[in-house]
Coordinates of C-alpha atoms and ligand atoms in Angstrom, one line a residue:
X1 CA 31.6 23.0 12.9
X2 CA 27.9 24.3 12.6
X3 CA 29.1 27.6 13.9
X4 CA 32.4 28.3 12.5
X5 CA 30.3 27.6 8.9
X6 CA 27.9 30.2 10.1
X7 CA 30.2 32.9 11.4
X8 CA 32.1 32.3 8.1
X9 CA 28.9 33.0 6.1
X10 CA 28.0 35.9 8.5
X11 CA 31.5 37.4 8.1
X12 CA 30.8 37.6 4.1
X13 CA 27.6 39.2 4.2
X14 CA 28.8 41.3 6.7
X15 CA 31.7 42.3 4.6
X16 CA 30.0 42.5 1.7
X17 CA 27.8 45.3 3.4
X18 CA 30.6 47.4 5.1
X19 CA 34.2 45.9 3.6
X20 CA 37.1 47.4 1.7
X21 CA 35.9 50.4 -0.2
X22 CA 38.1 52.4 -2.0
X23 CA 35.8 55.2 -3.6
X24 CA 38.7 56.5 -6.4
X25 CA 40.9 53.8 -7.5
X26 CA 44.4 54.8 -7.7
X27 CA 46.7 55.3 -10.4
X28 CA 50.8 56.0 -10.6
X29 CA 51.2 59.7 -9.7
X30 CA 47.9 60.3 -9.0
X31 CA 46.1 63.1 -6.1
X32 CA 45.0 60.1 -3.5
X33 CA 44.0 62.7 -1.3
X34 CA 40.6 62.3 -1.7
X35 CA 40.4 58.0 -1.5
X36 CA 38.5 56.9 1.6
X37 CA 38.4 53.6 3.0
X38 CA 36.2 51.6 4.9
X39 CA 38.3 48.8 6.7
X40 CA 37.0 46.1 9.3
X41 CA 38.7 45.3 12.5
X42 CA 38.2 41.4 14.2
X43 CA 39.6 41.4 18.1
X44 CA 40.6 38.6 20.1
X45 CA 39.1 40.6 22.8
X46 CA 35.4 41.0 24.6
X47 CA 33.5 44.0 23.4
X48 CA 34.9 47.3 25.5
X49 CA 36.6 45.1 28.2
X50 CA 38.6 48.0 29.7
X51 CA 41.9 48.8 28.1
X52 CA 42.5 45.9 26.2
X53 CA 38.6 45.7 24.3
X54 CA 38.3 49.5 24.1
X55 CA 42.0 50.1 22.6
X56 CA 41.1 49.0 19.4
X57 CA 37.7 51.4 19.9
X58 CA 40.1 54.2 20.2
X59 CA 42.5 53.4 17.7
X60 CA 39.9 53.8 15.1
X61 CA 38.6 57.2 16.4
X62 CA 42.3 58.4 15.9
X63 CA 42.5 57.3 12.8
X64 CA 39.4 58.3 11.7
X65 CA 40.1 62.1 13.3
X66 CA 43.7 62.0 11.9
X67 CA 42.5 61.1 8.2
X68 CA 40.0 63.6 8.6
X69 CA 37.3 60.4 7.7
X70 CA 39.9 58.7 5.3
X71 CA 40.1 55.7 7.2
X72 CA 37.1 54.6 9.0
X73 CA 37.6 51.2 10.6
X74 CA 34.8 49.1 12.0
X75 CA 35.3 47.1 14.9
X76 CA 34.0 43.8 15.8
X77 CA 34.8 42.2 19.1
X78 CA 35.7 38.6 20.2
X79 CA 32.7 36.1 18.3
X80 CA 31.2 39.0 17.2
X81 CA 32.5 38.3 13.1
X82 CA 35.1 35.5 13.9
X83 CA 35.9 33.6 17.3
X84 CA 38.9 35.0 19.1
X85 CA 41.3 32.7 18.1
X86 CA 40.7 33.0 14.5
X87 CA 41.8 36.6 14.0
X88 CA 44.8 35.9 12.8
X89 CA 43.6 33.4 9.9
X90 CA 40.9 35.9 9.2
X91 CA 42.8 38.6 8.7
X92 CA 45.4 37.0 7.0
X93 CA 43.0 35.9 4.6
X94 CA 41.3 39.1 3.7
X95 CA 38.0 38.6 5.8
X96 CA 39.1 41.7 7.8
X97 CA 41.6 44.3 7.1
X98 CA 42.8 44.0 10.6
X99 CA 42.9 42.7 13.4
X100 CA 43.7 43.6 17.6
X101 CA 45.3 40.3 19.9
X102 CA 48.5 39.1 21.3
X103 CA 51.0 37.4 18.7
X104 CA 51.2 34.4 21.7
X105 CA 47.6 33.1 20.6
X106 CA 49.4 31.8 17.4
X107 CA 51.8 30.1 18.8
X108 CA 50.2 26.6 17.6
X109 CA 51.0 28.4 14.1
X110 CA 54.1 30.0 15.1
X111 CA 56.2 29.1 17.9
X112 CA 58.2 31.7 18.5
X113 CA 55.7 34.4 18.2
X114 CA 55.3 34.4 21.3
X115 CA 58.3 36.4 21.9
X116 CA 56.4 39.5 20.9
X117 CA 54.1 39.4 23.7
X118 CA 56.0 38.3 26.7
X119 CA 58.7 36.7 28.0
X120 CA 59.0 34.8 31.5
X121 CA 61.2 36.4 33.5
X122 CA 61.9 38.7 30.4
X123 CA 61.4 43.1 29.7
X124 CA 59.1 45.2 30.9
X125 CA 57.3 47.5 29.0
X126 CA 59.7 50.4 28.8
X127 CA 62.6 48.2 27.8
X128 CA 60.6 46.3 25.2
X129 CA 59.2 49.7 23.7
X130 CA 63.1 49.9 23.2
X131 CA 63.8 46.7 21.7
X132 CA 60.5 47.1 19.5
X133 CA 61.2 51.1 18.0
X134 CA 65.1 51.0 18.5
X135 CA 67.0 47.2 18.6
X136 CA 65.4 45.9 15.6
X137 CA 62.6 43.9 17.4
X138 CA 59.9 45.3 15.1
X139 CA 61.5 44.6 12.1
X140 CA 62.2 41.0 12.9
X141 CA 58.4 40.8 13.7
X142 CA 57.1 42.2 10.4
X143 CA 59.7 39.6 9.1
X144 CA 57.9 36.9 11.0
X145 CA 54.8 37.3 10.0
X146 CA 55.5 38.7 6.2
X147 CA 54.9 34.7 4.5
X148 CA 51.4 35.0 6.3
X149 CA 50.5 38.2 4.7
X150 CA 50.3 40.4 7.6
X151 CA 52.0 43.7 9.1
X152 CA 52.3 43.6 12.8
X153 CA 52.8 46.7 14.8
X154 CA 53.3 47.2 18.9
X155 CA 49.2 48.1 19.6
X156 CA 49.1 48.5 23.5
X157 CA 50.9 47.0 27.3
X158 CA 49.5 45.9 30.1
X159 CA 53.0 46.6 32.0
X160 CA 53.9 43.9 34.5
X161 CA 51.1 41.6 35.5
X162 CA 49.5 39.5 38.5
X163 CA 50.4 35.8 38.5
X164 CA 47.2 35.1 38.6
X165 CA 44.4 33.3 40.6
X166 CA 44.3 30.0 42.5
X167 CA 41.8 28.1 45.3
X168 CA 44.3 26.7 46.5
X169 CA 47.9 27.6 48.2
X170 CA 50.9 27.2 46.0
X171 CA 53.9 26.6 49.1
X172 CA 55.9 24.0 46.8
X173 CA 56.8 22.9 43.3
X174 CA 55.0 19.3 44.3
X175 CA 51.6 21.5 44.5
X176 CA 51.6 22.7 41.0
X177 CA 51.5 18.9 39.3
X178 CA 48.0 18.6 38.9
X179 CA 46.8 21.6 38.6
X180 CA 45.1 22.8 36.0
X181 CA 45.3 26.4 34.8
X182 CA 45.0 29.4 31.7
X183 CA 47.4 30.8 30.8
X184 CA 48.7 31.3 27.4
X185 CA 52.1 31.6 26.1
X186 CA 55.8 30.4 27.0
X187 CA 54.1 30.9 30.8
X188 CA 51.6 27.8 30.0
X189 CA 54.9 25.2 28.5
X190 CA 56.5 26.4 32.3
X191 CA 53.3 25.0 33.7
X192 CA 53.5 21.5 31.9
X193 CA 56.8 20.8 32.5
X194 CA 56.6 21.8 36.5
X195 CA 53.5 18.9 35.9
X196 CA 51.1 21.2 36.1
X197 CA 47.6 21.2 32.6
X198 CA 48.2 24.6 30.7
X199 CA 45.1 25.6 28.7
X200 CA 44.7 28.7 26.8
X201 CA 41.6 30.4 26.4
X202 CA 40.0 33.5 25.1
X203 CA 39.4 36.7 27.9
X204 CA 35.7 36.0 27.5
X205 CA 35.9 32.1 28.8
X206 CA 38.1 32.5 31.3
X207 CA 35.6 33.0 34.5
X208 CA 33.3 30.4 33.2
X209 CA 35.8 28.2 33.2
X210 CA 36.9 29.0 36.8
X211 CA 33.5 29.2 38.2
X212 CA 32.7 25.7 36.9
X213 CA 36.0 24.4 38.3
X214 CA 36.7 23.4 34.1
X215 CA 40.2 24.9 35.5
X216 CA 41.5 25.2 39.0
X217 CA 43.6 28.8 38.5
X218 CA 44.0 31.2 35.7
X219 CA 45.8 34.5 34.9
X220 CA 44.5 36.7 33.2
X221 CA 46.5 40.4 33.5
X222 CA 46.2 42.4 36.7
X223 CA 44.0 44.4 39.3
X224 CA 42.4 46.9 36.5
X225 CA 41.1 44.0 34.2
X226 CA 40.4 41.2 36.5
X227 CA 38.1 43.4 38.7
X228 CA 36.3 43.9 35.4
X229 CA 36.3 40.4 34.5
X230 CA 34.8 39.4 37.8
X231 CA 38.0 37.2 38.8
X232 CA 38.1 37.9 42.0
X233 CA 34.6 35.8 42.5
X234 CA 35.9 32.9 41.0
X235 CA 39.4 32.8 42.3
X236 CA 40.7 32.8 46.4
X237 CA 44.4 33.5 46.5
X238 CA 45.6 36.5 43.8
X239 CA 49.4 35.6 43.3
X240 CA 52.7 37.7 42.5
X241 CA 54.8 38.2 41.3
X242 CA 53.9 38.1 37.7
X243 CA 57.2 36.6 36.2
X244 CA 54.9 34.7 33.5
X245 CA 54.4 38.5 31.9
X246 CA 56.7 40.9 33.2
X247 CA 54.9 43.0 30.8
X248 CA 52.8 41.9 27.6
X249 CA 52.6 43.7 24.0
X250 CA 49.5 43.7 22.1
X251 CA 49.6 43.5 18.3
X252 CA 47.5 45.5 15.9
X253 CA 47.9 42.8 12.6
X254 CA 47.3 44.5 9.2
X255 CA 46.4 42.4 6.1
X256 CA 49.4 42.7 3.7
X257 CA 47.4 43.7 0.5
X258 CA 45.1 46.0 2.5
X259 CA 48.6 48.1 4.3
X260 CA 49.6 48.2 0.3
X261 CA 46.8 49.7 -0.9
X262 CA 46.6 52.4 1.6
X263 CA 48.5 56.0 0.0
X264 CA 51.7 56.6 2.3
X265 CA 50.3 59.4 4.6
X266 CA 47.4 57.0 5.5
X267 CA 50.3 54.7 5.9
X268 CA 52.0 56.8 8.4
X269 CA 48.4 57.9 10.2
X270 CA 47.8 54.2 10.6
X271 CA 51.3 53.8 12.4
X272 CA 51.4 57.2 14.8
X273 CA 47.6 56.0 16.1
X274 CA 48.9 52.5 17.0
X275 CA 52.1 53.7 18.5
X276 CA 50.2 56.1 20.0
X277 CA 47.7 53.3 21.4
X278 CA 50.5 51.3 22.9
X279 CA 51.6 53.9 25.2
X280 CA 48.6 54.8 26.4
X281 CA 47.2 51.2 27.6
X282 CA 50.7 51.9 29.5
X283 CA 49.0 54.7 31.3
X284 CA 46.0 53.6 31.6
X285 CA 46.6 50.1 33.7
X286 CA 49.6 52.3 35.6
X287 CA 46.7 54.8 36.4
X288 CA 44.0 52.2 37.5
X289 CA 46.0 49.1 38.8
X290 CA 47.3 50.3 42.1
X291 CA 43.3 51.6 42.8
X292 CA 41.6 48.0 42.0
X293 CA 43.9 45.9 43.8
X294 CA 43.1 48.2 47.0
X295 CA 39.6 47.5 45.8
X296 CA 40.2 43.5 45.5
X297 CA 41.5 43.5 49.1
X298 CA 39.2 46.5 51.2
X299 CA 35.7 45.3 49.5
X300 CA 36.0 42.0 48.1
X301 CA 39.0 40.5 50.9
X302 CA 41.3 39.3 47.9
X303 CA 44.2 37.4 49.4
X304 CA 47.7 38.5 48.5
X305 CA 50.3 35.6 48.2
X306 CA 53.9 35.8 46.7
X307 CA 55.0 32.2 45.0
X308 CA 57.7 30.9 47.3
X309 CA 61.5 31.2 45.9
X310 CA 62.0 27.6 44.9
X311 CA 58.8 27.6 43.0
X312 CA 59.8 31.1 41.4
X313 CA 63.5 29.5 41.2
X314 CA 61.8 26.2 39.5
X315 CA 59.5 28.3 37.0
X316 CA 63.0 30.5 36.2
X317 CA 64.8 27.2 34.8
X318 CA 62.1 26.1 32.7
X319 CA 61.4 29.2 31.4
X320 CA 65.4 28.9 29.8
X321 CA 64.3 25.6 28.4
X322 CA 61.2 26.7 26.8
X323 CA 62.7 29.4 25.4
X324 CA 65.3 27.8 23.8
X325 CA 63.2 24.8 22.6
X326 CA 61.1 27.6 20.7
X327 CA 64.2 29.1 19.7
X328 CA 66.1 26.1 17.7
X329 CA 63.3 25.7 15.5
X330 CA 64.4 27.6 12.1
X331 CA 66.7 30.9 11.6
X332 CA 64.5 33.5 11.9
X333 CA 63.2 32.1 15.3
X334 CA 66.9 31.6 16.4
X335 CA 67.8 35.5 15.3
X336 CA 64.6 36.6 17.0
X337 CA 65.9 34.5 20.0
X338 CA 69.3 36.5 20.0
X339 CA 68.0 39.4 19.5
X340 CA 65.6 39.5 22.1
X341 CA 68.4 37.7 24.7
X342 CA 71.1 40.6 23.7
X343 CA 68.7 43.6 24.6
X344 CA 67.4 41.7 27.7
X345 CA 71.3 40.7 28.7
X346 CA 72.2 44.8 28.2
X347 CA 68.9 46.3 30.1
X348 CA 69.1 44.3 33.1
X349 CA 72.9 45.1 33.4
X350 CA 71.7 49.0 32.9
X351 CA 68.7 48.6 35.3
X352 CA 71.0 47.7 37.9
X353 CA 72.3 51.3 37.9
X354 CA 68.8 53.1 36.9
X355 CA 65.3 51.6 37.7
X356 CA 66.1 49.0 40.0
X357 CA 68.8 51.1 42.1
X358 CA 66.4 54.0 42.1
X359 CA 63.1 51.2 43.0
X360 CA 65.3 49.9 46.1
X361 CA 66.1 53.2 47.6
X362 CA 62.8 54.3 46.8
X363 CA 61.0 53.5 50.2
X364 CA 63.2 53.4 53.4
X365 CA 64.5 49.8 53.4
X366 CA 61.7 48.8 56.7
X367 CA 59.2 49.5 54.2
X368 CA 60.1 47.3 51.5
Ligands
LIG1 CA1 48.4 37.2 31.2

């Protein structure tokens, strides 16, 4: 209680010294070519942690280069103004401008939120880029979060992750009661009803956690970021396939007031740069995953295991009944629910005849 008090107090002063500063005030009609402001940025994120931590890093220097110094956000990683989880309520409530995480830490807020980072057994990247900028997925977001006071936009994608990290073998849906593992999202309510203790925790407790056996497996994203995060030390067996995040969204959250007050080219600077950020996470963990995972294994002896089909079968069932419980709750999370479950329904049907036709005949069927 102490600390929250303190970083409270600390995120004032600190605002009060950098904060919102509009130099000329607007007025109707008027030249707001010359307004600068001075925004602060709270992540969910440790400081620079590859791609995730430094995507928000580079967002700013976009937009700071694109407004030609208009723009200038600050950026403040996880505990540095406000403890990871708390973005959201801090930048909802004005103590930063915005904000960089993954809608699925609000869940406890927000049920179905968690939509808009991942699925289980759900899109990947590409076809939730589509759903996002073309089926009316974005829109339904901003609705979402609009009695909050806060503008979401698509900030970054991990594409399709690792299931994660466990000391012991899973070879049966009786081994996952009892176990006790982070992972956040609809993925974590899959774990308690197969009997297994879900916990979610910020990027920057996670190998504590592990290495003090707190928790006996964790995911976390893939080859690129574990290897940063050290998770191959803690962890034995590194599991796929990743059907908890077939691919995860991160969300740039703007403070409703703050996106107001901007003039309608900063507006539109403010949306390229984050679009533009989304992709290229995209690239980034497609350039540097399939490197660190031959890392893991060659110098650190990382042991691949796939999760047997009736544990992958099991997980598949309750993922239908999680999603739906999160779905019934109210109208917008039942039209989010269709939505999302119409686009899913019409890309696998087309992946059938693109992607996943061209993925099997890729590699001479011995291979595979
Ligand atoms: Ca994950």
């Amino acid at each position: 209680m102490h600390l929250r008090i303190w970083s409270l107090v600390m995120a004032a002063l600190m605002l009060a010294a950098c904060g919102t500063d509009t130099e000329a005030p607007a007025e109707a009609g008027a030249d707001r070519s010359q307004e600068t402001f001075r925004w602060t940025l709270v992540t969910t994120w440790p400081r620079n942690l590859p791609a995730v931590g430094t995507a928000p890093e580079r967002l700013a220097e976009k937009v700071k280069v694109m407004s030609n110094g208009r723009l200038q956000i600050r950026v403040y990683g996880a505990g540095e103004l406000v403890p990871a989880f708390e973005v959201f309520d801090a930048v909802a409530e004005g103590t930063a401008e915005m904000g960089h995480g993954a809608a699925y830490y609000w869940r406890g807020k927000i049920p179905i939120a968690a939509i808009f980072t991942s699925v289980p057994f759900g899109m990947t990247a590409q076809e939730t880029n589509g759903w996002l900028h073309y089926g009316g997925g974005l829109e339904l977001w901003q609705e979402l979060y609009e009695p909050h006071g806060l503008v979401p936009l698509a900030s970054g994608n991990t594409g399709t992750q690792m299931g994660g990290w466990f000391n012991k073998e899973i070879n049966s849906v009786s081994d996952l009661r009892g176990l006790r593992i982070r992972i956040p999202g609809l993925g974590g309510d899959v774990y308690q009803r197969a009997g297994s203790t879900s916990v979610s925790l910020p990027g920057g407790e996670v190998y504590t956690s592990m290495q003090t056996g707190v928790i006996d497996a964790t995911e976390w994203i893939g080859p690129y970021n574990d290897l940063a995060l050290g998770l191959h030390r803690v962890g034995r067996y590194f599991y796929y396939p990743g059907w908890q995040e077939p691919s995860a969204t991160l969300e740039a959250i703007v403070n409703k007031d703050a996106w107001d007050s901007l003039p309608d080219d900063l507006k539109l600077i403010l949306k390229t740069a984050t679009r533009a950020i989304n992709q290229d996470m995209l690239d980034e963990f497609t350039a540097r995953n399939a490197q660190a995972l031959k890392t893991m294994v060659d110098e650190h002896g990382v042991e691949l295991r796939r999760f047997p089909d009736d544990v992958l079968n099991a997980f598949r069932e309750h993922s239908f009944a999680v999603l739906e419980d999160a779905a019934g709750r109210d109208d917008i999370s039942q039209r989010i629910y269709d939505s999302y479950m119409s686009f899913l329904r019409d890309a696998q049907e087309y992946a059938r005849f693109s992607e996943q036709a061209m993925m099997n005949v890729r590699q001479p069927p011995d291979d595979q």
